[in-house]
Tab-separated table of C-alpha atoms in Angstrom:
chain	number	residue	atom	x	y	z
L	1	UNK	CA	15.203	7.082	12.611
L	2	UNK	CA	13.546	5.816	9.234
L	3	UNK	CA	15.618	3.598	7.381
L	4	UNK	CA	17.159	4.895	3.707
L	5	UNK	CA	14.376	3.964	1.207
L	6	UNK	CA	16.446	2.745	-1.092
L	7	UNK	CA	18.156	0.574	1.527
L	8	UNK	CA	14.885	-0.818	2.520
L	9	UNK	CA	14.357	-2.117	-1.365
L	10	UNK	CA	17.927	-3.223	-2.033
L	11	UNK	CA	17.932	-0.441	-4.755
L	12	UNK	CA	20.807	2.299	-5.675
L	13	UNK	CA	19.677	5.761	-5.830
L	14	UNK	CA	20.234	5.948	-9.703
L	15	UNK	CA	17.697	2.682	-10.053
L	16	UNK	CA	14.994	3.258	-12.697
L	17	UNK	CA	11.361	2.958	-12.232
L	18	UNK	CA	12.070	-1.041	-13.598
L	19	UNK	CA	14.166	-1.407	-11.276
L	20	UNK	CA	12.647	-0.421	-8.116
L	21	UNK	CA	9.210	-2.509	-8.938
L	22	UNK	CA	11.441	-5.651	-9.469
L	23	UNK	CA	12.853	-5.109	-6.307
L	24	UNK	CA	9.386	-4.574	-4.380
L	25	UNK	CA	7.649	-7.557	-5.959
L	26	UNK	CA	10.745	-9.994	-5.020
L	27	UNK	CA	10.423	-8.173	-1.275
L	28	UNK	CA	6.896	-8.361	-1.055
L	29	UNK	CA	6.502	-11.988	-2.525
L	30	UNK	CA	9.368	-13.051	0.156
L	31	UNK	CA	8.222	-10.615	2.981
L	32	UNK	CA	4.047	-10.892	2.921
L	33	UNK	CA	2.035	-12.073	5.970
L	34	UNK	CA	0.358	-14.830	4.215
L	35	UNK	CA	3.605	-16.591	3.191
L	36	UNK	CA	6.185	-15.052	5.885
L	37	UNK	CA	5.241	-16.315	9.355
L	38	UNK	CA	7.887	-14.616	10.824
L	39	UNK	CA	6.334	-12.087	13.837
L	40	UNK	CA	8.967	-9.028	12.366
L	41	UNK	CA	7.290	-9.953	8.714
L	42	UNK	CA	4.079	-7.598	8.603
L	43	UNK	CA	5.979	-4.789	9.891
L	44	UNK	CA	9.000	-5.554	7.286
L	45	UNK	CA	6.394	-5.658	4.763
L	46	UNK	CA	4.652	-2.163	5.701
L	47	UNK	CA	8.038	-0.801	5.253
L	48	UNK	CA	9.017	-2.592	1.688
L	49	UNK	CA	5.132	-0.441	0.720
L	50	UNK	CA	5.998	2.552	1.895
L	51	UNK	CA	9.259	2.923	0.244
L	52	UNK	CA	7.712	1.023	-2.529
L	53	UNK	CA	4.438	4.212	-2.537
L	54	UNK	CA	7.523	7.098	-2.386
L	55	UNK	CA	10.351	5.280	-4.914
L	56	UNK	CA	7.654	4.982	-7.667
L	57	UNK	CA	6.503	8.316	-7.718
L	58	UNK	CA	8.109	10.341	-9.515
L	59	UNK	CA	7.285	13.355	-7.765
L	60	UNK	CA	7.706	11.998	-4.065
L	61	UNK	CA	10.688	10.484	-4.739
L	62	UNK	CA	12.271	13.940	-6.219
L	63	UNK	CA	11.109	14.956	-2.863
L	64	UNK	CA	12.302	12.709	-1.034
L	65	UNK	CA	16.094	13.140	-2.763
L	66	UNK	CA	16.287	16.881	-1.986
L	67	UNK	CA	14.717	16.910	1.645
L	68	UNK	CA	15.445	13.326	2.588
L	69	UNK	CA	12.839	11.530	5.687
L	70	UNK	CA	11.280	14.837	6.739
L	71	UNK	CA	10.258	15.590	2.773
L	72	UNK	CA	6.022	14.994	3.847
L	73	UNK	CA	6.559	17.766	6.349
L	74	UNK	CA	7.713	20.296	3.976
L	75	UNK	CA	4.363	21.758	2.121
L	76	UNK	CA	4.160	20.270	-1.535
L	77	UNK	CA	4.063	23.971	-2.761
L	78	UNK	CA	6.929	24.943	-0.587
L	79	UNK	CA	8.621	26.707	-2.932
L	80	UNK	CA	5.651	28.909	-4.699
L	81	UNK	CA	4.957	29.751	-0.745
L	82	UNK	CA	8.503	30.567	-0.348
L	83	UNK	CA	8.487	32.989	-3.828
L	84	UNK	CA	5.332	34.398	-2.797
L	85	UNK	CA	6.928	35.089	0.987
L	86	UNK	CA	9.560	36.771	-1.143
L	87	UNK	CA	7.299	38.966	-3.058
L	88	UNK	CA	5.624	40.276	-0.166
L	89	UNK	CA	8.028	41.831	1.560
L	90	UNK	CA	7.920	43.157	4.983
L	91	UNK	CA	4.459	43.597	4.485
L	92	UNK	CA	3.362	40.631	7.169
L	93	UNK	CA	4.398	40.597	11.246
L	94	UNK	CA	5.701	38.073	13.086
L	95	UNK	CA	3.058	36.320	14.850
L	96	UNK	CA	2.791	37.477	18.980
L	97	UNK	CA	3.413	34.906	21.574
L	98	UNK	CA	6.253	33.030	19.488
L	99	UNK	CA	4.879	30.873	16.647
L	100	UNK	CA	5.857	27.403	16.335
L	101	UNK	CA	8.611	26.933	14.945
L	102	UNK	CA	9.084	24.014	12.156
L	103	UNK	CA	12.628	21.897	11.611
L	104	UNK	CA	13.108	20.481	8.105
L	105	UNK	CA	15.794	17.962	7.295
L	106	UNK	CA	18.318	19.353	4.899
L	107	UNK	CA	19.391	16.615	3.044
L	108	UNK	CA	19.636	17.488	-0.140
L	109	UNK	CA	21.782	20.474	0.798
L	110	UNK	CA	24.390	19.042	2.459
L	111	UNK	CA	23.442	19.871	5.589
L	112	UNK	CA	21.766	18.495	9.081
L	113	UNK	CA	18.467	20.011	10.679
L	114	UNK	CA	17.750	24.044	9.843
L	115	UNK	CA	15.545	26.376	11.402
L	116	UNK	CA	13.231	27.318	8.691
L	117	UNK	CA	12.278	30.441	10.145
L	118	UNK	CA	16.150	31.148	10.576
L	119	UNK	CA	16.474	30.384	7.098
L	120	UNK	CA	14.117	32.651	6.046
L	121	UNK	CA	15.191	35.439	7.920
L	122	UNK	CA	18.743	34.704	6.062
L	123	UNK	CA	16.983	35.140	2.909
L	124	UNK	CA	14.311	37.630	3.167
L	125	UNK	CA	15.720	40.167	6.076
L	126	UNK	CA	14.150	38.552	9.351
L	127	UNK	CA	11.634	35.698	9.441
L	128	UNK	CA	9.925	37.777	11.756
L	129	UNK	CA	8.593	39.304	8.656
L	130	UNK	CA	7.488	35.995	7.166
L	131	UNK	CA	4.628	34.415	6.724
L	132	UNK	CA	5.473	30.445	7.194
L	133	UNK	CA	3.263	27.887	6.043
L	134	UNK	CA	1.592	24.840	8.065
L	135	UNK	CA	2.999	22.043	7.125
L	136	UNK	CA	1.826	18.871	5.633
L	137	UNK	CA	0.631	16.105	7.994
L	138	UNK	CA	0.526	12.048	7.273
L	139	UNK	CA	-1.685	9.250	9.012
L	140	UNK	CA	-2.431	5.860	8.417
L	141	UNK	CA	-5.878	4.910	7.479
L	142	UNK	CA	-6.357	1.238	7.499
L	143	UNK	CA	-8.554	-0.562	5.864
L	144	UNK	CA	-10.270	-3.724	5.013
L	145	UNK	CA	-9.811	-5.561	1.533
L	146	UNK	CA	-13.374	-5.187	0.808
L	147	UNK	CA	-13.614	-1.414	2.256
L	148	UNK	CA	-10.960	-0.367	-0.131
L	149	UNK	CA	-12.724	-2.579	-2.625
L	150	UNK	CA	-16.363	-0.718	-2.225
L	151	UNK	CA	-15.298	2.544	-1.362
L	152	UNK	CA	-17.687	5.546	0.322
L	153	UNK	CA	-17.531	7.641	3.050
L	154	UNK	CA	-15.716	6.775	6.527
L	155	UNK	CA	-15.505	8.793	10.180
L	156	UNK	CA	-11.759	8.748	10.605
L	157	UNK	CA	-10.680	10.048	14.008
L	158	UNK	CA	-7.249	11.029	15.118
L	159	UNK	CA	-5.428	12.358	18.398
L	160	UNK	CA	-3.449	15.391	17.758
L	161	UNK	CA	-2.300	18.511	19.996
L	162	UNK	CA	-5.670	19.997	20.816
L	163	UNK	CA	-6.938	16.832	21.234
L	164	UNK	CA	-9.188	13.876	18.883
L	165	UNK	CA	-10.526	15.323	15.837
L	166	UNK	CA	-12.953	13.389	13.485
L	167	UNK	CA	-12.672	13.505	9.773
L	168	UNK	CA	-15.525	12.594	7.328
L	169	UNK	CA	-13.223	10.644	4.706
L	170	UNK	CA	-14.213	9.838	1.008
L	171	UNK	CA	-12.674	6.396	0.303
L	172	UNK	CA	-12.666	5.925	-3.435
L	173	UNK	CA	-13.781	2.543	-4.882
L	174	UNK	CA	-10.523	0.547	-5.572
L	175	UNK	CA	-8.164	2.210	-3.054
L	176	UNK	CA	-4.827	0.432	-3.018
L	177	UNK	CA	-2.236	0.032	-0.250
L	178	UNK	CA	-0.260	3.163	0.026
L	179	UNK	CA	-2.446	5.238	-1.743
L	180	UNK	CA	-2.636	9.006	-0.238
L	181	UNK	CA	-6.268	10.687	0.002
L	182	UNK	CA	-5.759	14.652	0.760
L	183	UNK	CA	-7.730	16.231	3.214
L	184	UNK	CA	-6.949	20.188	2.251
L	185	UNK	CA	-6.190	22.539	5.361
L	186	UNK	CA	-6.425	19.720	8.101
L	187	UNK	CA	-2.181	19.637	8.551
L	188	UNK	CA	-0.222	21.738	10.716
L	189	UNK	CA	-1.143	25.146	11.350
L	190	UNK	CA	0.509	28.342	9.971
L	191	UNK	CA	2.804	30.694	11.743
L	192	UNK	CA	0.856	33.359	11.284
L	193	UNK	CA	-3.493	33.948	11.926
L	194	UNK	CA	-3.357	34.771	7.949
L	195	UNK	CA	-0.751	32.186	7.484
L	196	UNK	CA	-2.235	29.336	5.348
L	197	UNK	CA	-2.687	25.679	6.861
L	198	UNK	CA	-0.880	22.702	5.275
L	199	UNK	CA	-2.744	19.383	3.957
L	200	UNK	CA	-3.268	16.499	5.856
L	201	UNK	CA	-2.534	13.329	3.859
L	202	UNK	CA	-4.221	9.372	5.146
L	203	UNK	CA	-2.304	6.909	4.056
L	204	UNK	CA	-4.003	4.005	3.046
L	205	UNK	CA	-2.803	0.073	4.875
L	206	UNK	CA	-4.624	-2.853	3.813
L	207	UNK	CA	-5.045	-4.696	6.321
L	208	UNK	CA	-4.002	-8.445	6.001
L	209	UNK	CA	-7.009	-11.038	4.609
L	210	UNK	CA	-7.691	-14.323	5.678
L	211	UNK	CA	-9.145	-14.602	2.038
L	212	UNK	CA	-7.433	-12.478	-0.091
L	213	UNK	CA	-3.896	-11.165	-0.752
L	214	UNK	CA	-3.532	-7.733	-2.862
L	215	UNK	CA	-0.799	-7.266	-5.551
L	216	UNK	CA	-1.509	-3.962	-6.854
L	217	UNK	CA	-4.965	-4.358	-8.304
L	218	UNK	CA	-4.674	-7.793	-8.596
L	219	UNK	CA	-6.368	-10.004	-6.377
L	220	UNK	CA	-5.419	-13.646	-5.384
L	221	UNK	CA	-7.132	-16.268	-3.751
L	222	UNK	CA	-6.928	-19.752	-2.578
L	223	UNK	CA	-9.663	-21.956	-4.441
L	224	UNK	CA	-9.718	-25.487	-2.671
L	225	UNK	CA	-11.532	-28.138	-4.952
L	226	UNK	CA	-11.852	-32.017	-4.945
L	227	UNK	CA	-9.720	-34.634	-6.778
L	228	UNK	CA	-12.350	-35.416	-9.089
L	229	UNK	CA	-12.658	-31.904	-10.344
L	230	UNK	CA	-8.975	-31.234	-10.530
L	231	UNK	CA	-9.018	-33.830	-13.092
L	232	UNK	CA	-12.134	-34.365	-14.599
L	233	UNK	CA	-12.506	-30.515	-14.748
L	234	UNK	CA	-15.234	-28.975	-13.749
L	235	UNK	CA	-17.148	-25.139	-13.068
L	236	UNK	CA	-16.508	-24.268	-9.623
L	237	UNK	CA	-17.503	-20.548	-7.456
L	238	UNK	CA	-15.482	-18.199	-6.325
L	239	UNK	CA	-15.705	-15.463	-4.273
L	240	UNK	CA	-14.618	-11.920	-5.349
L	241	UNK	CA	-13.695	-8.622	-3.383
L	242	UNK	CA	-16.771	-7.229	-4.079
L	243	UNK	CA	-18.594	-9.654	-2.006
L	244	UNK	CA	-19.980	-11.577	-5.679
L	245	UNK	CA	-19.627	-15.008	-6.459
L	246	UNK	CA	-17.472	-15.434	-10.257
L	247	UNK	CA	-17.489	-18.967	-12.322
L	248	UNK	CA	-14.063	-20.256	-12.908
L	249	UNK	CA	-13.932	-23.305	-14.893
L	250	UNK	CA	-10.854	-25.331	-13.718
L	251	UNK	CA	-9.289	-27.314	-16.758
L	252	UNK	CA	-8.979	-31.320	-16.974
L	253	UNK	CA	-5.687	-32.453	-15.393
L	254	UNK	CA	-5.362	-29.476	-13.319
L	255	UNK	CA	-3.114	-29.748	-10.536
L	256	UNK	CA	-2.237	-27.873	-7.163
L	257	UNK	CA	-0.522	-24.692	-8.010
L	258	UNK	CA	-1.949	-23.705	-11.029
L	259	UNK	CA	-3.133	-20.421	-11.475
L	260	UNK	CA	-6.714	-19.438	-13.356
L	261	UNK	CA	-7.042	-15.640	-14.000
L	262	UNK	CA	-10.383	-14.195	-14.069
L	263	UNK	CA	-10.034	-10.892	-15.844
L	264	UNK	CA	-11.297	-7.649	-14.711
L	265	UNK	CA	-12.875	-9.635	-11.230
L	266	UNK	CA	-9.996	-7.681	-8.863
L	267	UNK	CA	-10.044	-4.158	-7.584
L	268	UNK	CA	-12.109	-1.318	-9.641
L	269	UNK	CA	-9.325	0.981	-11.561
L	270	UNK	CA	-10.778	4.244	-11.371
L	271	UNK	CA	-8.259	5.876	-13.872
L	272	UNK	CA	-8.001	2.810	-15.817
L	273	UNK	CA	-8.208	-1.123	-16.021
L	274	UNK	CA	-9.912	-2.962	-13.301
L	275	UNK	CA	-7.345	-5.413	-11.655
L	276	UNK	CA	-7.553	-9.376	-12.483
L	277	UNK	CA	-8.432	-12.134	-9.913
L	278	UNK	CA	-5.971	-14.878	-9.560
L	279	UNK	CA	-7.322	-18.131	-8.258
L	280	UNK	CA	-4.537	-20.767	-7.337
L	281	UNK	CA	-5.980	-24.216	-7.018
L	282	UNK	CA	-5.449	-26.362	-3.900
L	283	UNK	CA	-6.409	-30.273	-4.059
L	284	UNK	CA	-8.109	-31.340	-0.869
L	285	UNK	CA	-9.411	-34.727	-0.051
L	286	UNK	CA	-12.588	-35.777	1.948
L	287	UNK	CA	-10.811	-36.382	5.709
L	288	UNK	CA	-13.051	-39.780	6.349
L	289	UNK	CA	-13.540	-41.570	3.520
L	290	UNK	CA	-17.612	-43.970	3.103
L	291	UNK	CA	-16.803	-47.133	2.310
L	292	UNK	CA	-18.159	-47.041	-1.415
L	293	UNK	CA	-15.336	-43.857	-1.728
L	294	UNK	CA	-12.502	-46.120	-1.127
L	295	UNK	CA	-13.909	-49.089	-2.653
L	296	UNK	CA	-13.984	-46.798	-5.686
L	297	UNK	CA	-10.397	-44.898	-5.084
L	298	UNK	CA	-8.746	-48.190	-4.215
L	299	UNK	CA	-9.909	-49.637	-7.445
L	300	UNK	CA	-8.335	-46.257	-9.341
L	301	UNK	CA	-5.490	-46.944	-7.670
L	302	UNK	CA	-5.394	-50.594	-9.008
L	303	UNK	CA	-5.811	-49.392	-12.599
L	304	UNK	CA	-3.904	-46.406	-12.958
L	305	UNK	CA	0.015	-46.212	-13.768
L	306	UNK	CA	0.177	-42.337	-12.649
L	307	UNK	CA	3.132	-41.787	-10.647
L	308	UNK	CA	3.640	-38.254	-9.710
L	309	UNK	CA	7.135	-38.685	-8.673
L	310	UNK	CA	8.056	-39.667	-11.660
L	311	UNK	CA	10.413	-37.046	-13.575
């Protein structure tokens, strides 16, 4: 069984949208693949997204409180089907041959597993006289940092009950992890020949980067440069997403750690700002050294009163 949401983020089920995203960026800091090394970590971190994708929606989270882990198998329009069930009466047959029959939790009223056919029939005079819905199906699409950067058009193919079925998928430019892309009338099937088909809903996983680590739309990346440059400061490439090369000019003095932001160089916002790219410096020194180098660094070392250990 899925684990609580709110459990997974530490969070109480009054927590405010504030709330919740402080939680997921202390989890996902502590919990990411690049940092955690721990074999359990990737899969920890998949969850932390996933509650993370339904907590800070408002609308899948409302879902989520009134029909608890099952709430993507109930059809988002569940309850204009249900109304429009209601207003047509008797008027539509069971199905022959015994349809399938769909089990919803019942969270959110106080109650385990219910037949939803059974409910029906409890509400409208005999669910043999109901049309029910297809419901909604989920899948995981994963994807590369730079596919999700780029976008276009993929061949998706999944198993399901009759068998592998391949979907033509349109990825849209700066897709982010846990992002859903809706593929209308490829979920479950209806009760019913008439009865219409639920949505089928990828779910996007970024998969981990040797490169680059995703925060949102925000993109950092490890930017190694030499002594020298660290602190004579220099103009030094970077790589971006997008497979481009940006100019980030590291300051004078500069040390490991420190963090240069490169605005607008992260992933595309469709709806809004592009993300920023992050570069975090990392010192590294030539591993043999010519004889003129540590003539030269050996004479630094003579003249210079640096200590870095010293508070």
């Amino acid at each position: 069984m899925a684990r609580d949401f709110y459990e997974v983020l530490g969070v109480s089920r009054t927590a405010d949208r504030d709330e919740i995203q402080r939680a997921y960026r202390t989890l996902a800091r502590k919990y990411h693949p690049d940092v955690n090394k721990d074999p359990q970590a990737e899969e920890r971190f998949k969850e932390i997204n996933e509650a993370f994708s339904v907590l800070s929606d408002p609308e899948q989270r409302a879902r989520y409180d009134r029909f608890g882990e099952d709430f993507r198998q109930v059809p988002e329009d569940w309850e204009e089907r249900v109304a429009a069930g209601a207003g047509a009466g008797n008027g539509s047959r069971r199905p022959t041959g015994g349809g399938p029959r769909v089990r919803y939790s019942t969270a959110g009223f106080g109650g385990e597993g219910v037949d939803v056919e059974d409910l029906f029939g409890s509400l409208f005079g005999g669910a043999g006289r109901m049309r029910v819905p297809g419901a909604d199906q989920e899948a995981e699409l994963p994807l590369t940092v730079e596919e999700a950067y780029r976008g276009g058009r993929r061949t998706v193919t999944l198993a399901g009950p009759d068998g592998q079925r391949r979907y033509q998928v349109d990825v849209p430019p700066g897709t982010i992890d846990g992002q859903r892309i809706r593929l209308a009338g490829e979920g479950g099937r209806g009760s019913a020949g008439d009865a219409p088909a639920g949505d089928l809903y990828l779910r996007v996983r970024i998969q981990p980067h040797p490169e680059f680590r995703l925060d949102g739309r925000d993109v950092h990346v490890r930017l190694p440069v030499t002594p020298w440059e660290a602190a004579l400061g220099a103009t030094v490439p970077v790589r971006t997403p997008g497979g481009d090369t940006a100019k980030v000019t590291v300051p004078a003095g500069s040390s490991s750690g420190r963090r240069l932001r490169l605005r607008g160089e992260g992933m595309p916002g469709p709806r809004g700002a592009d993300g920023d790219l992050y570069a975090e410096l990392r010192i590294m020194v030539p591993p043999r050294l010519s004889d003129r180098e540590r003539e030269l660094l050996e004479e630094l070392a003579a003249v210079s009163s640096f200590d870095p250990r010293r508070t």
